[in-house]
Amino acid sequence: MAATRHSGLECLRIISIILIVSMHILGNTFHTSNLLNKEFILFVNTLGNTGVTLFILISGYFGIRFNTHKFFKMLVVVWFYSIVSYLIETIWLHTPHTWTGLASSLIPILSKKYWFMTCYVVLYCFSPYLNRLVQNLSQKSYEQLLLLWGFFFIFAPTILFFEIQNDTGKGIINVTLAYLIGQYLKVYGLPENMKRHSWDILSGSLAGIFILNSLLTAMSGNIILRFARDNNLLIIIASIMVFYQFTRWHFSSRIINYLAGYVFALYMLQGLLIHCLQPWYIPYANSNLLVLYFMGTLVSICLTTLVIEWSRRLLLGKIENKLADAMERRGAKIKMFTDNH
């Protein structure tokens, strides 16, 4: 019998992508002079910048098991929406056509057109080796690895403002770290003292992010998100605490499990849909109605994604599955050949 999916974490998977989309919608309104809107943008980014880390923590907790069929279908989704987005933007939205842009759309993973998808695909490919590493490390060695990794790529950017990668945490280094933390939480769990004070730690870290960014914003006059980055210690702590709360929420929902299958499509389509809808909400950047227009835009993007992805699956699903099955059989034959030699 197949294992029952953890719908609490599937729900968090959906929420994490929605948080990312929310930030991107408001990214076009940073010029606002409305104080309430500035605080709202800071609030959304305080929560929203946990989105990527949360998504990868879930992947680490469950553990990615390389599956040729699923991997191929994921690549198809990325490639399909990359091409469709480019065509719509250049033909209907009057974005200038460039050969570089076309090449980037044809090979979106290698060109890093969508940094998160590039990192996730790379992580997916390396997951068998990362999983083996985790299995062979003692708890003490594992903790030393996480602390050492965290010192260079979390502590230094947070406290010293120096970044080795210069990617604000939006790269394979921090994505891999989040995956390893998720694996650690699955095997060893959260320390008991952190469990007892999880809500205090969560509220404290989120308050710290919001207050520090608000102070920087007030001093500069422009919205500053220095403490809401993927490689910030407070973001990592907040993400772990949110994740822990959802691991305690055990239930099963076919609807949530089904909707969780649309998260990659939502991520891929959000850029195009924001481009289409921004003339509708950007004029309200200085208005007290911005929050309502933001909510309307977010709901519209989610519903539009559901319709488009459902239609894509209806029209192309059978062909996609046949190709994925063929790739899986070919992969099995290659593995059998290499195992025998």
Short mmCIF file of N, CA and C in Angstrom, two decimals, residues 54-163:
data_model
loop_
_atom_site.label_atom_id
_atom_site.label_comp_id
_atom_site.label_asym_id
_atom_site.label_seq_id
_atom_site.Cartn_x
_atom_site.Cartn_y
_atom_site.Cartn_z
N LEU A 54 11.58 27.18 2.84
CA LEU A 54 10.53 26.25 3.25
C LEU A 54 10.34 25.14 2.22
N PHE A 55 10.30 25.52 0.95
CA PHE A 55 10.08 24.53 -0.11
C PHE A 55 11.20 23.49 -0.12
N ILE A 56 12.44 23.94 0.03
CA ILE A 56 13.56 23.01 0.00
C ILE A 56 13.65 22.20 1.29
N LEU A 57 13.27 22.79 2.42
CA LEU A 57 13.22 22.02 3.67
C LEU A 57 12.28 20.83 3.53
N ILE A 58 11.15 21.06 2.88
CA ILE A 58 10.19 19.97 2.65
C ILE A 58 10.82 18.88 1.79
N SER A 59 11.50 19.29 0.72
CA SER A 59 12.17 18.31 -0.16
C SER A 59 13.21 17.52 0.61
N GLY A 60 13.97 18.21 1.47
CA GLY A 60 14.97 17.52 2.27
C GLY A 60 14.34 16.59 3.29
N TYR A 61 13.24 17.00 3.89
CA TYR A 61 12.57 16.19 4.90
C TYR A 61 12.04 14.89 4.31
N PHE A 62 11.40 14.99 3.16
CA PHE A 62 10.92 13.79 2.48
C PHE A 62 12.07 13.03 1.83
N GLY A 63 13.09 13.77 1.40
CA GLY A 63 14.21 13.16 0.68
C GLY A 63 13.86 12.98 -0.79
N ILE A 64 14.62 13.62 -1.66
CA ILE A 64 14.39 13.46 -3.10
C ILE A 64 14.92 12.10 -3.52
N ARG A 65 14.08 11.30 -4.14
CA ARG A 65 14.50 10.01 -4.70
C ARG A 65 14.44 10.15 -6.21
N PHE A 66 15.60 10.10 -6.85
CA PHE A 66 15.65 10.38 -8.29
C PHE A 66 14.74 9.41 -9.04
N ASN A 67 13.84 9.97 -9.82
CA ASN A 67 12.89 9.21 -10.61
C ASN A 67 12.87 9.80 -12.02
N THR A 68 13.28 9.01 -12.99
CA THR A 68 13.41 9.51 -14.36
C THR A 68 12.08 10.05 -14.89
N HIS A 69 10.99 9.35 -14.59
CA HIS A 69 9.66 9.76 -15.06
C HIS A 69 9.31 11.15 -14.52
N LYS A 70 9.44 11.34 -13.21
CA LYS A 70 9.11 12.62 -12.59
C LYS A 70 10.07 13.72 -13.05
N PHE A 71 11.34 13.35 -13.17
CA PHE A 71 12.34 14.33 -13.58
C PHE A 71 12.05 14.85 -14.99
N PHE A 72 11.71 13.94 -15.90
CA PHE A 72 11.40 14.34 -17.27
C PHE A 72 10.18 15.25 -17.31
N LYS A 73 9.14 14.90 -16.55
CA LYS A 73 7.92 15.72 -16.55
C LYS A 73 8.18 17.11 -15.97
N MET A 74 9.06 17.19 -14.98
CA MET A 74 9.42 18.50 -14.43
C MET A 74 10.13 19.35 -15.48
N LEU A 75 11.04 18.72 -16.22
CA LEU A 75 11.75 19.44 -17.28
C LEU A 75 10.80 19.91 -18.37
N VAL A 76 9.81 19.09 -18.68
CA VAL A 76 8.81 19.46 -19.70
C VAL A 76 8.04 20.70 -19.26
N VAL A 77 7.62 20.73 -18.00
CA VAL A 77 6.89 21.89 -17.48
C VAL A 77 7.73 23.15 -17.58
N VAL A 78 9.00 23.06 -17.18
CA VAL A 78 9.89 24.22 -17.23
C VAL A 78 10.06 24.69 -18.68
N TRP A 79 10.36 23.76 -19.57
CA TRP A 79 10.61 24.12 -20.96
C TRP A 79 9.35 24.68 -21.63
N PHE A 80 8.21 24.04 -21.39
CA PHE A 80 6.95 24.47 -22.01
C PHE A 80 6.63 25.92 -21.64
N TYR A 81 6.64 26.22 -20.34
CA TYR A 81 6.27 27.56 -19.91
C TYR A 81 7.35 28.59 -20.23
N SER A 82 8.58 28.16 -20.32
CA SER A 82 9.65 29.07 -20.73
C SER A 82 9.43 29.54 -22.17
N ILE A 83 9.11 28.61 -23.06
CA ILE A 83 8.86 28.96 -24.47
C ILE A 83 7.58 29.77 -24.61
N VAL A 84 6.51 29.32 -23.96
CA VAL A 84 5.23 30.03 -24.05
C VAL A 84 5.36 31.46 -23.54
N SER A 85 6.04 31.62 -22.41
CA SER A 85 6.21 32.96 -21.84
C SER A 85 6.99 33.86 -22.78
N TYR A 86 8.04 33.31 -23.39
CA TYR A 86 8.84 34.13 -24.30
C TYR A 86 8.02 34.57 -25.51
N LEU A 87 7.25 33.65 -26.07
CA LEU A 87 6.44 33.97 -27.24
C LEU A 87 5.39 35.03 -26.92
N ILE A 88 4.71 34.87 -25.79
CA ILE A 88 3.67 35.84 -25.41
C ILE A 88 4.28 37.20 -25.13
N GLU A 89 5.40 37.22 -24.43
CA GLU A 89 6.03 38.50 -24.09
C GLU A 89 6.52 39.24 -25.33
N THR A 90 7.08 38.51 -26.29
CA THR A 90 7.62 39.19 -27.48
C THR A 90 6.55 39.53 -28.51
N ILE A 91 5.52 38.69 -28.62
CA ILE A 91 4.49 38.91 -29.64
C ILE A 91 3.39 39.85 -29.16
N TRP A 92 2.88 39.61 -27.94
CA TRP A 92 1.73 40.38 -27.47
C TRP A 92 2.09 41.49 -26.48
N LEU A 93 3.14 41.28 -25.70
CA LEU A 93 3.48 42.29 -24.68
C LEU A 93 4.60 43.21 -25.13
N HIS A 94 5.03 43.04 -26.38
CA HIS A 94 5.98 43.97 -27.01
C HIS A 94 7.34 44.03 -26.32
N THR A 95 7.73 42.93 -25.68
CA THR A 95 9.10 42.85 -25.16
C THR A 95 10.04 42.63 -26.34
N PRO A 96 11.12 43.40 -26.44
CA PRO A 96 12.03 43.26 -27.60
C PRO A 96 12.58 41.84 -27.74
N HIS A 97 12.55 41.33 -28.96
CA HIS A 97 13.12 40.01 -29.24
C HIS A 97 14.64 40.12 -29.31
N THR A 98 15.32 39.19 -28.65
CA THR A 98 16.78 39.10 -28.77
C THR A 98 17.15 37.64 -28.91
N TRP A 99 18.24 37.38 -29.61
CA TRP A 99 18.68 36.00 -29.77
C TRP A 99 19.14 35.42 -28.43
N THR A 100 19.68 36.28 -27.59
CA THR A 100 20.09 35.81 -26.26
C THR A 100 18.87 35.40 -25.44
N GLY A 101 17.80 36.21 -25.53
CA GLY A 101 16.57 35.87 -24.83
C GLY A 101 15.95 34.59 -25.33
N LEU A 102 15.99 34.39 -26.66
CA LEU A 102 15.45 33.16 -27.23
C LEU A 102 16.26 31.95 -26.79
N ALA A 103 17.58 32.08 -26.84
CA ALA A 103 18.45 30.97 -26.42
C ALA A 103 18.23 30.63 -24.95
N SER A 104 18.08 31.67 -24.13
CA SER A 104 17.83 31.47 -22.71
C SER A 104 16.51 30.74 -22.47
N SER A 105 15.51 31.04 -23.29
CA SER A 105 14.20 30.40 -23.16
C SER A 105 14.22 28.95 -23.64
N LEU A 106 15.07 28.65 -24.62
CA LEU A 106 15.17 27.29 -25.14
C LEU A 106 15.89 26.36 -24.17
N ILE A 107 16.85 26.91 -23.43
CA ILE A 107 17.57 26.10 -22.44
C ILE A 107 17.49 26.80 -21.08
N PRO A 108 16.29 26.89 -20.51
CA PRO A 108 16.08 27.69 -19.30
C PRO A 108 16.85 27.21 -18.08
N ILE A 109 17.09 25.89 -18.00
CA ILE A 109 17.81 25.37 -16.83
C ILE A 109 19.28 25.77 -16.89
N LEU A 110 19.92 25.52 -18.02
CA LEU A 110 21.34 25.82 -18.15
C LEU A 110 21.61 27.32 -18.20
N SER A 111 20.65 28.09 -18.70
CA SER A 111 20.83 29.55 -18.78
C SER A 111 20.45 30.25 -17.48
N LYS A 112 19.90 29.50 -16.54
CA LYS A 112 19.45 30.05 -15.25
C LYS A 112 18.41 31.15 -15.45
N LYS A 113 17.54 30.93 -16.42
CA LYS A 113 16.46 31.90 -16.65
C LYS A 113 15.56 31.99 -15.42
N TYR A 114 15.32 30.86 -14.79
CA TYR A 114 14.56 30.80 -13.55
C TYR A 114 15.50 30.19 -12.50
N TRP A 115 16.11 31.04 -11.69
CA TRP A 115 17.19 30.57 -10.81
C TRP A 115 16.73 29.44 -9.89
N PHE A 116 15.51 29.55 -9.38
CA PHE A 116 15.03 28.53 -8.45
C PHE A 116 14.89 27.17 -9.14
N MET A 117 14.35 27.16 -10.35
CA MET A 117 14.19 25.90 -11.07
C MET A 117 15.54 25.31 -11.45
N THR A 118 16.49 26.16 -11.82
CA THR A 118 17.84 25.67 -12.12
C THR A 118 18.43 25.00 -10.89
N CYS A 119 18.34 25.66 -9.75
CA CYS A 119 18.89 25.09 -8.51
C CYS A 119 18.17 23.81 -8.12
N TYR A 120 16.85 23.77 -8.32
CA TYR A 120 16.10 22.57 -7.94
C TYR A 120 16.46 21.39 -8.83
N VAL A 121 16.62 21.64 -10.12
CA VAL A 121 17.01 20.56 -11.04
C VAL A 121 18.40 20.04 -10.69
N VAL A 122 19.34 20.95 -10.41
CA VAL A 122 20.68 20.53 -10.02
C VAL A 122 20.62 19.73 -8.72
N LEU A 123 19.85 20.22 -7.75
CA LEU A 123 19.68 19.50 -6.49
C LEU A 123 19.09 18.13 -6.72
N TYR A 124 18.10 18.04 -7.60
CA TYR A 124 17.45 16.76 -7.93
C TYR A 124 18.48 15.77 -8.48
N CYS A 125 19.36 16.26 -9.34
CA CYS A 125 20.37 15.38 -9.95
C CYS A 125 21.40 14.90 -8.94
N PHE A 126 21.74 15.76 -7.99
CA PHE A 126 22.77 15.40 -7.01
C PHE A 126 22.19 14.74 -5.76
N SER A 127 20.86 14.66 -5.66
CA SER A 127 20.22 14.13 -4.44
C SER A 127 20.67 12.72 -4.07
N PRO A 128 20.89 11.79 -5.03
CA PRO A 128 21.34 10.46 -4.62
C PRO A 128 22.65 10.50 -3.85
N TYR A 129 23.53 11.40 -4.23
CA TYR A 129 24.84 11.50 -3.58
C TYR A 129 24.72 12.23 -2.24
N LEU A 130 23.86 13.24 -2.18
CA LEU A 130 23.63 13.93 -0.92
C LEU A 130 22.98 13.00 0.09
N ASN A 131 22.03 12.19 -0.37
CA ASN A 131 21.36 11.25 0.53
C ASN A 131 22.35 10.23 1.08
N ARG A 132 23.27 9.78 0.23
CA ARG A 132 24.29 8.82 0.67
C ARG A 132 25.23 9.46 1.68
N LEU A 133 25.55 10.73 1.46
CA LEU A 133 26.39 11.46 2.40
C LEU A 133 25.74 11.51 3.77
N VAL A 134 24.46 11.83 3.80
CA VAL A 134 23.73 11.92 5.06
C VAL A 134 23.71 10.58 5.78
N GLN A 135 23.51 9.51 5.04
CA GLN A 135 23.44 8.18 5.64
C GLN A 135 24.77 7.75 6.25
N ASN A 136 25.88 8.25 5.71
CA ASN A 136 27.19 7.80 6.16
C ASN A 136 27.81 8.69 7.23
N LEU A 137 27.18 9.82 7.52
CA LEU A 137 27.71 10.72 8.54
C LEU A 137 27.09 10.42 9.90
N SER A 138 27.89 10.51 10.95
CA SER A 138 27.35 10.43 12.30
C SER A 138 26.63 11.74 12.61
N GLN A 139 25.81 11.74 13.65
CA GLN A 139 25.09 12.96 14.00
C GLN A 139 26.05 14.10 14.30
N LYS A 140 27.14 13.80 15.00
CA LYS A 140 28.12 14.83 15.34
C LYS A 140 28.76 15.41 14.08
N SER A 141 29.16 14.54 13.16
CA SER A 141 29.78 15.00 11.92
C SER A 141 28.79 15.80 11.07
N TYR A 142 27.55 15.35 11.08
CA TYR A 142 26.49 16.05 10.33
C TYR A 142 26.32 17.47 10.87
N GLU A 143 26.26 17.59 12.19
CA GLU A 143 26.10 18.90 12.82
C GLU A 143 27.30 19.80 12.54
N GLN A 144 28.49 19.21 12.54
CA GLN A 144 29.70 19.98 12.22
C GLN A 144 29.65 20.49 10.78
N LEU A 145 29.16 19.65 9.87
CA LEU A 145 29.02 20.05 8.47
C LEU A 145 28.07 21.23 8.34
N LEU A 146 26.90 21.14 9.00
CA LEU A 146 25.91 22.21 8.92
C LEU A 146 26.43 23.51 9.54
N LEU A 147 27.14 23.39 10.67
CA LEU A 147 27.68 24.58 11.32
C LEU A 147 28.75 25.25 10.46
N LEU A 148 29.62 24.44 9.87
CA LEU A 148 30.68 24.98 9.01
C LEU A 148 30.08 25.65 7.78
N TRP A 149 29.12 24.97 7.17
CA TRP A 149 28.42 25.51 5.99
C TRP A 149 27.72 26.81 6.36
N GLY A 150 27.04 26.77 7.51
CA GLY A 150 26.31 27.94 7.97
C GLY A 150 27.21 29.13 8.29
N PHE A 151 28.40 28.86 8.81
CA PHE A 151 29.32 29.95 9.15
C PHE A 151 29.69 30.76 7.91
N PHE A 152 30.07 30.06 6.84
CA PHE A 152 30.53 30.74 5.64
C PHE A 152 29.39 31.38 4.84
N PHE A 153 28.23 30.71 4.81
CA PHE A 153 27.18 31.14 3.88
C PHE A 153 25.93 31.70 4.55
N ILE A 154 25.86 31.68 5.90
CA ILE A 154 24.73 32.27 6.62
C ILE A 154 25.22 33.32 7.62
N PHE A 155 26.13 32.92 8.50
CA PHE A 155 26.60 33.82 9.55
C PHE A 155 27.31 35.04 8.96
N ALA A 156 28.25 34.81 8.07
CA ALA A 156 29.02 35.93 7.49
C ALA A 156 28.13 36.95 6.77
N PRO A 157 27.19 36.50 5.90
CA PRO A 157 26.32 37.49 5.24
C PRO A 157 25.40 38.23 6.21
N THR A 158 25.00 37.55 7.31
CA THR A 158 24.07 38.16 8.26
C THR A 158 24.76 39.16 9.17
N ILE A 159 25.87 38.76 9.76
CA ILE A 159 26.54 39.58 10.77
C ILE A 159 27.57 40.53 10.16
N LEU A 160 28.35 40.01 9.22
CA LEU A 160 29.45 40.80 8.67
C LEU A 160 29.10 41.49 7.36
N PHE A 161 27.96 41.10 6.77
CA PHE A 161 27.51 41.66 5.48
C PHE A 161 28.45 41.30 4.33
N PHE A 162 29.28 40.27 4.51
CA PHE A 162 30.14 39.79 3.44
C PHE A 162 29.54 38.53 2.84
N GLU A 163 29.53 38.42 1.52
CA GLU A 163 28.98 37.25 0.85
C GLU A 163 30.03 36.64 -0.07
#
